[in-house]
Short mmCIF file of C-alpha atoms in Angstrom, two decimals:
data_model
loop_
_atom_site.label_atom_id
_atom_site.label_comp_id
_atom_site.label_asym_id
_atom_site.label_seq_id
_atom_site.Cartn_x
_atom_site.Cartn_y
_atom_site.Cartn_z
CA MET A 533 -3.64 -22.03 4.59
CA LYS A 534 -3.09 -22.33 0.83
CA LYS A 535 -3.85 -18.62 0.41
CA THR A 536 -1.30 -17.70 3.08
CA ILE A 537 1.37 -19.81 1.39
CA LEU A 538 0.51 -18.27 -1.99
CA TYR A 539 0.68 -14.73 -0.58
CA ALA A 540 3.97 -15.51 1.17
CA PHE A 541 5.39 -16.89 -2.09
CA ILE A 542 4.28 -13.82 -4.03
CA GLY A 543 5.73 -11.55 -1.34
CA ILE A 544 9.08 -13.37 -1.34
CA SER A 545 9.14 -13.29 -5.15
CA PHE A 546 8.45 -9.55 -5.03
CA LEU A 547 11.26 -8.92 -2.57
CA SER A 548 13.72 -11.01 -4.55
CA LEU A 549 12.86 -9.07 -7.71
CA THR A 550 13.57 -5.69 -6.13
CA ALA A 551 17.27 -6.11 -6.86
CA PHE A 552 16.59 -5.81 -10.61
CA SER A 553 15.80 -2.53 -12.33
CA VAL A 554 13.27 -4.14 -14.71
CA HIS A 555 10.35 -6.09 -13.37
CA LYS A 556 7.64 -8.16 -14.99
CA PHE A 557 5.31 -8.37 -12.02
CA TYR A 558 3.10 -5.55 -10.83
CA VAL A 559 3.03 -6.23 -7.11
CA ALA A 560 3.14 -4.05 -4.02
CA VAL A 561 3.32 -5.28 -0.44
CA TYR A 562 1.56 -3.64 2.50
CA GLN A 563 1.94 -4.40 6.19
CA ILE A 564 -0.72 -3.23 8.66
CA ASN A 565 -0.02 -3.76 12.36
CA TYR A 566 -2.34 -2.85 15.20
CA ALA A 567 -0.31 -1.39 18.06
CA ALA A 568 -2.84 -1.71 20.89
CA GLU A 569 -0.63 0.09 23.41
CA LYS A 570 -0.47 3.14 21.11
CA LYS A 571 -4.09 2.73 19.95
CA MET A 572 -3.06 2.94 16.30
CA LEU A 573 -2.66 1.10 13.04
CA GLN A 574 0.86 1.30 11.63
CA ILE A 575 0.95 0.95 7.84
CA THR A 576 3.98 0.34 5.65
CA SER A 577 3.78 -0.01 1.87
CA ARG A 578 6.48 -1.14 -0.54
CA ILE A 579 5.78 -0.02 -4.12
CA PHE A 580 7.91 0.03 -7.27
CA VAL A 581 8.76 3.72 -7.69
CA ASP A 582 8.66 3.64 -11.51
CA ASP A 583 5.09 2.31 -11.43
CA LEU A 584 4.11 4.97 -8.92
CA ASN A 585 5.66 7.72 -11.05
CA ASN A 586 3.79 6.40 -14.12
CA ALA A 587 0.48 6.30 -12.24
CA LEU A 588 0.93 9.84 -10.92
CA GLU A 589 1.90 11.12 -14.37
CA LYS A 590 -1.21 9.56 -15.88
CA LYS A 591 -3.52 10.85 -13.15
CA TYR A 592 -2.14 14.39 -12.88
CA ASN A 593 -0.83 14.90 -16.46
CA LYS A 594 2.56 15.98 -15.15
CA LYS A 595 6.04 14.44 -15.31
CA VAL A 596 6.90 13.05 -11.85
CA TYR A 597 10.35 12.29 -10.43
CA LEU A 598 9.72 10.59 -7.07
CA GLY A 599 12.87 8.96 -5.75
CA THR A 600 15.24 11.04 -7.87
CA GLU A 601 17.24 14.22 -7.40
CA LYS A 602 14.59 16.05 -9.47
CA GLU A 603 11.82 15.25 -6.94
CA SER A 604 9.96 18.39 -5.89
CA PRO A 605 7.85 19.21 -2.81
CA GLU A 606 4.82 19.43 -5.12
CA GLU A 607 5.37 15.82 -6.19
CA MET A 608 5.38 14.76 -2.54
CA LEU A 609 1.99 16.45 -2.16
CA LEU A 610 0.72 14.61 -5.24
CA LEU A 611 1.97 11.32 -3.76
CA LYS A 612 0.15 11.95 -0.48
CA LYS A 613 -3.03 13.00 -2.28
CA TYR A 614 -2.95 9.96 -4.56
CA PHE A 615 -2.18 7.51 -1.78
CA LEU A 616 -4.90 8.83 0.52
CA GLU A 617 -7.42 8.70 -2.34
CA LYS A 618 -6.55 5.10 -3.22
CA PHE A 619 -6.03 3.61 0.26
CA SER A 620 -8.48 3.88 3.14
CA VAL A 621 -9.63 1.99 6.22
CA LYS A 622 -12.80 1.65 8.22
CA VAL A 623 -12.51 0.51 11.81
CA ASN A 624 -15.70 -0.87 13.37
CA GLY A 625 -17.66 0.55 10.44
CA GLN A 626 -16.26 4.09 10.72
CA THR A 627 -13.92 5.62 8.15
CA LYS A 628 -10.70 6.69 9.88
CA PRO A 629 -8.25 9.26 8.55
CA VAL A 630 -5.00 7.79 7.26
CA ASN A 631 -1.99 9.96 8.12
CA PHE A 632 0.80 9.84 5.53
CA LEU A 633 3.98 10.23 7.61
CA SER A 634 7.00 9.81 5.35
CA LYS A 635 8.66 7.85 2.59
CA GLU A 636 12.07 6.51 1.74
CA LEU A 637 13.66 4.91 -1.29
CA GLU A 638 15.27 1.47 -1.06
CA GLY A 639 16.66 0.51 -4.45
CA ASP A 640 13.73 0.82 -6.85
CA ILE A 641 11.14 0.46 -4.09
CA LEU A 642 9.41 3.42 -2.47
CA ILE A 643 8.52 2.65 1.14
CA CYS A 644 5.65 4.75 2.50
CA TYR A 645 4.81 5.03 6.19
CA CYS A 646 1.30 5.87 7.41
CA ASN A 647 -0.78 5.46 10.52
CA VAL A 648 -4.35 5.61 11.76
CA LYS A 649 -4.72 6.94 15.31
CA GLU A 650 -7.26 6.71 18.11
CA ILE A 651 -8.28 3.07 17.79
CA ALA A 652 -9.15 1.68 21.20
CA LYS A 653 -10.49 -1.67 19.97
CA ILE A 654 -10.96 -3.45 16.65
CA ASN A 655 -14.02 -5.59 15.99
CA SER A 656 -13.89 -5.17 12.22
CA LEU A 657 -11.41 -3.69 9.79
CA GLU A 658 -12.35 -2.83 6.21
CA ILE A 659 -9.49 -2.02 3.87
CA PHE A 660 -9.86 -0.34 0.48
CA ASN A 661 -6.71 -0.53 -1.66
CA THR A 662 -6.61 0.50 -5.33
CA VAL A 663 -3.10 1.98 -5.35
CA LEU A 664 -1.80 1.53 -8.93
CA ILE A 665 -4.76 -0.71 -9.88
CA ASP A 666 -6.46 2.02 -11.92
CA TRP A 667 -3.17 2.63 -13.75
CA ASN A 668 -2.52 -1.06 -14.46
CA THR A 669 -5.19 -3.76 -14.20
CA GLU A 670 -2.43 -6.38 -13.67
CA GLN A 671 -1.42 -4.69 -10.39
CA GLN A 672 -1.72 -6.81 -7.25
CA ASN A 673 -1.48 -5.38 -3.75
CA ILE A 674 -0.65 -7.98 -1.13
CA THR A 675 -1.66 -6.78 2.31
CA HIS A 676 -0.60 -8.50 5.52
CA VAL A 677 -2.62 -7.56 8.60
CA ASN A 678 -1.64 -8.31 12.19
CA VAL A 679 -4.22 -7.51 14.88
CA LEU A 680 -3.48 -8.75 18.41
CA GLY A 681 -1.38 -11.63 17.09
CA GLU A 682 -3.98 -12.72 14.53
CA LYS A 683 -2.38 -12.58 11.08
CA LYS A 684 -4.34 -12.42 7.85
CA SER A 685 -3.34 -11.74 4.24
CA ILE A 686 -5.42 -10.14 1.51
CA LEU A 687 -4.80 -9.90 -2.22
CA PHE A 688 -6.22 -6.71 -3.75
CA THR A 689 -6.68 -6.77 -7.53
CA ASN A 690 -8.77 -5.09 -10.18
CA SER A 691 -11.66 -7.39 -9.20
CA ASN A 692 -11.09 -7.26 -5.41
CA ARG A 693 -10.64 -3.68 -4.25
CA SER A 694 -11.83 -3.92 -0.65
CA GLU A 695 -11.99 -6.52 2.07
CA MET A 696 -13.68 -6.77 5.48
CA LEU A 697 -11.90 -8.56 8.33
CA LYS A 698 -13.73 -9.53 11.54
CA TYR A 699 -12.08 -9.88 14.94
#
């Protein structure tokens, strides 16, 4: 219960800080919902766009302008490649392909939408999340998971890069 309250506090703090252009905290928030009727995981991530641009620039040695008028189609491909390399899921012990659907900018936050299809039942869910962690060891990725009404929260950090949930 204390962990849930802590994660909720960090999440609320993150959302309240999104109104400012400068931030001191390196936090991203992820929401993973299992839509049983559609047999899919629906994934939404909220990431500071400046941090994401910095991470992509470091990784690919190229100036990146996500969320600006200068954004190019090539940069969108780099974003997808990076995200799919740094975020993955295993359902019932099997790695499932994550489909990067789209993104939108809300203030200084880049919201990314993904899904994982063809999931009839979940007994276990393993999540690997190192988005921005290799770029900045202070990065924390809060991930809220909702499977059939059972809600769990995970904090991914430099020392905790994956987590297994049992259902």
